[in-house]
Amino acid sequence: QVQLVESGGGVVQPGGSLRLSCAASRSIFTMAWYRQAPGKQRELVAVHTISGTTNYADSVKGRFTISRDNAKNTLYLQMNTLKPDDTAVYYCNARDPLTTSWGQGTQVTVSS
């Protein structure tokens, strides 16, 4: 298991920005951000492998940027041009062939 600690959520107006962080207790191959809105299934937002490969959900392409600092075992999600539909609990995920771990989640609310 990997311990994951998220931070950076909050309330922002439409068009605003937020940056989420996820600190992992050790290095792990793949880290990702998921989100879950009320009444909806959890969905993948963006993924980042330790080698630098990234992938994004179509709904966030061009607005969100995932990055990681391998020296600090920390994953980031820069979210720009936020929309009300981005409102959700955002979860950090870390996985390798043997284990999958989740953070506790951080609430992001986009509202005027």
PDB file of C-alpha atoms in Angstrom, residues 3-107:
ATOM      1  CA  GLN A   3      -0.282   6.403   1.643  1.00  0.00           C
ATOM      2  CA  LEU A   4      -1.600   9.383  -0.292  1.00  0.00           C
ATOM      3  CA  VAL A   5      -2.326  12.834   1.149  1.00  0.00           C
ATOM      4  CA  GLU A   6      -4.214  15.306  -1.019  1.00  0.00           C
ATOM      5  CA  SER A   7      -4.521  19.055  -0.631  1.00  0.00           C
ATOM      6  CA  GLY A   8      -5.564  22.121  -2.572  1.00  0.00           C
ATOM      7  CA  GLY A   9      -9.303  21.807  -3.003  1.00  0.00           C
ATOM      8  CA  GLY A  10     -11.710  24.642  -2.345  1.00  0.00           C
ATOM      9  CA  VAL A  11     -14.376  26.914  -3.746  1.00  0.00           C
ATOM     10  CA  VAL A  12     -13.681  28.917  -6.887  1.00  0.00           C
ATOM     11  CA  GLN A  13     -15.731  30.956  -9.317  1.00  0.00           C
ATOM     12  CA  PRO A  14     -16.262  29.790 -12.898  1.00  0.00           C
ATOM     13  CA  GLY A  15     -13.210  30.613 -14.975  1.00  0.00           C
ATOM     14  CA  GLY A  16     -10.940  30.406 -11.959  1.00  0.00           C
ATOM     15  CA  SER A  17      -8.019  28.117 -11.181  1.00  0.00           C
ATOM     16  CA  LEU A  18      -6.980  25.652  -8.496  1.00  0.00           C
ATOM     17  CA  ARG A  19      -3.963  23.435  -7.990  1.00  0.00           C
ATOM     18  CA  LEU A  20      -4.285  20.065  -6.307  1.00  0.00           C
ATOM     19  CA  SER A  21      -1.377  18.193  -4.742  1.00  0.00           C
ATOM     20  CA  CYS A  22      -0.982  14.550  -3.737  1.00  0.00           C
ATOM     21  CA  ALA A  23       1.988  13.464  -1.653  1.00  0.00           C
ATOM     22  CA  ALA A  24       2.805   9.748  -1.790  1.00  0.00           C
ATOM     23  CA  SER A  25       4.678   7.817   0.883  1.00  0.00           C
ATOM     24  CA  ARG A  26       6.940   6.220  -1.719  1.00  0.00           C
ATOM     25  CA  SER A  27       7.676   6.142  -5.418  1.00  0.00           C
ATOM     26  CA  ILE A  28       5.129   4.324  -7.563  1.00  0.00           C
ATOM     27  CA  PHE A  29       4.858   3.817 -11.294  1.00  0.00           C
ATOM     28  CA  THR A  30       1.473   5.301 -12.182  1.00  0.00           C
ATOM     29  CA  MET A  31      -0.360   8.122 -10.439  1.00  0.00           C
ATOM     30  CA  ALA A  32      -3.641   9.621 -11.479  1.00  0.00           C
ATOM     31  CA  TRP A  33      -6.472  11.945 -10.544  1.00  0.00           C
ATOM     32  CA  TYR A  34     -10.072  10.781 -10.519  1.00  0.00           C
ATOM     33  CA  ARG A  35     -13.205  12.692  -9.604  1.00  0.00           C
ATOM     34  CA  GLN A  36     -16.687  11.850  -8.471  1.00  0.00           C
ATOM     35  CA  ALA A  37     -19.600  14.241  -8.685  1.00  0.00           C
ATOM     36  CA  PRO A  38     -22.783  13.714  -6.629  1.00  0.00           C
ATOM     37  CA  GLY A  39     -24.890  10.936  -8.118  1.00  0.00           C
ATOM     38  CA  LYS A  40     -22.255  10.029 -10.709  1.00  0.00           C
ATOM     39  CA  GLN A  41     -19.631   7.345 -11.059  1.00  0.00           C
ATOM     40  CA  ARG A  42     -15.994   8.035 -10.325  1.00  0.00           C
ATOM     41  CA  GLU A  43     -14.191   8.992 -13.526  1.00  0.00           C
ATOM     42  CA  LEU A  44     -10.593   9.296 -14.615  1.00  0.00           C
ATOM     43  CA  VAL A  45      -9.411  12.886 -15.014  1.00  0.00           C
ATOM     44  CA  ALA A  46      -5.729  12.493 -15.859  1.00  0.00           C
ATOM     45  CA  VAL A  47      -2.923   9.977 -15.479  1.00  0.00           C
ATOM     46  CA  HIS A  48       0.868  10.344 -15.261  1.00  0.00           C
ATOM     47  CA  THR A  49       3.374   7.510 -15.359  1.00  0.00           C
ATOM     48  CA  ILE A  50       6.789   7.781 -13.732  1.00  0.00           C
ATOM     49  CA  SER A  51       8.350   7.844 -17.204  1.00  0.00           C
ATOM     50  CA  GLY A  52       6.389  10.956 -18.133  1.00  0.00           C
ATOM     51  CA  THR A  53       3.505   9.639 -20.183  1.00  0.00           C
ATOM     52  CA  THR A  54       0.278  11.567 -19.590  1.00  0.00           C
ATOM     53  CA  ASN A  55      -3.323  11.175 -20.665  1.00  0.00           C
ATOM     54  CA  TYR A  56      -6.444  13.253 -20.059  1.00  0.00           C
ATOM     55  CA  ALA A  57     -10.181  12.894 -20.150  1.00  0.00           C
ATOM     56  CA  ASP A  58     -11.651  14.719 -23.133  1.00  0.00           C
ATOM     57  CA  SER A  59     -13.634  16.986 -20.828  1.00  0.00           C
ATOM     58  CA  VAL A  60     -10.495  18.513 -19.292  1.00  0.00           C
ATOM     59  CA  LYS A  61      -8.067  18.566 -22.221  1.00  0.00           C
ATOM     60  CA  GLY A  62      -6.602  22.012 -22.719  1.00  0.00           C
ATOM     61  CA  ARG A  63      -7.721  23.184 -19.263  1.00  0.00           C
ATOM     62  CA  PHE A  64      -6.050  20.804 -16.798  1.00  0.00           C
ATOM     63  CA  THR A  65      -2.380  19.868 -16.567  1.00  0.00           C
ATOM     64  CA  ILE A  66      -1.071  16.892 -14.622  1.00  0.00           C
ATOM     65  CA  SER A  67       2.520  16.854 -13.447  1.00  0.00           C
ATOM     66  CA  ARG A  68       4.667  15.112 -10.890  1.00  0.00           C
ATOM     67  CA  ASP A  69       7.845  15.696  -8.954  1.00  0.00           C
ATOM     68  CA  ASN A  70       9.450  12.265  -8.728  1.00  0.00           C
ATOM     69  CA  ALA A  71      12.032  13.455  -6.207  1.00  0.00           C
ATOM     70  CA  LYS A  72       9.198  14.429  -3.838  1.00  0.00           C
ATOM     71  CA  ASN A  73       6.812  11.597  -4.829  1.00  0.00           C
ATOM     72  CA  THR A  74       4.205  14.277  -5.385  1.00  0.00           C
ATOM     73  CA  LEU A  75       1.524  14.546  -8.046  1.00  0.00           C
ATOM     74  CA  TYR A  76      -0.111  17.807  -9.081  1.00  0.00           C
ATOM     75  CA  LEU A  77      -3.185  18.838 -11.027  1.00  0.00           C
ATOM     76  CA  GLN A  78      -3.321  22.401 -12.293  1.00  0.00           C
ATOM     77  CA  MET A  79      -6.927  23.212 -13.136  1.00  0.00           C
ATOM     78  CA  ASN A  80      -7.650  26.320 -15.198  1.00  0.00           C
ATOM     79  CA  THR A  81     -10.821  27.752 -16.702  1.00  0.00           C
ATOM     80  CA  LEU A  82     -12.894  25.805 -14.207  1.00  0.00           C
ATOM     81  CA  LYS A  83     -16.541  25.147 -14.946  1.00  0.00           C
ATOM     82  CA  PRO A  84     -19.458  24.254 -12.661  1.00  0.00           C
ATOM     83  CA  ASP A  85     -19.364  20.752 -14.189  1.00  0.00           C
ATOM     84  CA  ASP A  86     -15.891  20.311 -12.668  1.00  0.00           C
ATOM     85  CA  THR A  87     -17.453  20.322  -9.199  1.00  0.00           C
ATOM     86  CA  ALA A  88     -16.610  16.997  -7.562  1.00  0.00           C
ATOM     87  CA  VAL A  89     -14.518  15.241  -4.991  1.00  0.00           C
ATOM     88  CA  TYR A  90     -11.098  14.704  -6.532  1.00  0.00           C
ATOM     89  CA  TYR A  91      -9.175  11.569  -5.582  1.00  0.00           C
ATOM     90  CA  CYS A  92      -5.521  10.765  -6.012  1.00  0.00           C
ATOM     91  CA  ASN A  93      -4.766   7.226  -7.194  1.00  0.00           C
ATOM     92  CA  ALA A  94      -1.492   5.345  -7.233  1.00  0.00           C
ATOM     93  CA  ARG A  95      -0.942   1.918  -8.720  1.00  0.00           C
ATOM     94  CA  ASP A  96       1.618  -0.618  -9.838  1.00  0.00           C
ATOM     95  CA  PRO A  97       1.243  -4.317 -10.754  1.00  0.00           C
ATOM     96  CA  LEU A  98       0.847  -5.299  -7.097  1.00  0.00           C
ATOM     97  CA  THR A  99      -1.185  -2.580  -5.435  1.00  0.00           C
ATOM     98  CA  THR A 100      -3.716   0.204  -5.882  1.00  0.00           C
ATOM     99  CA  SER A 101      -4.138   3.012  -3.371  1.00  0.00           C
ATOM    100  CA  TRP A 102      -6.546   5.940  -3.005  1.00  0.00           C
ATOM    101  CA  GLY A 103      -6.331   9.227  -1.198  1.00  0.00           C
ATOM    102  CA  GLN A 104      -9.097  10.533   1.048  1.00  0.00           C
ATOM    103  CA  GLY A 105     -10.373  12.976  -1.552  1.00  0.00           C
ATOM    104  CA  THR A 106     -10.521  16.750  -1.721  1.00  0.00           C
ATOM    105  CA  GLN A 107     -13.619  18.764  -2.588  1.00  0.00           C
TER     106      GLN A 107
END
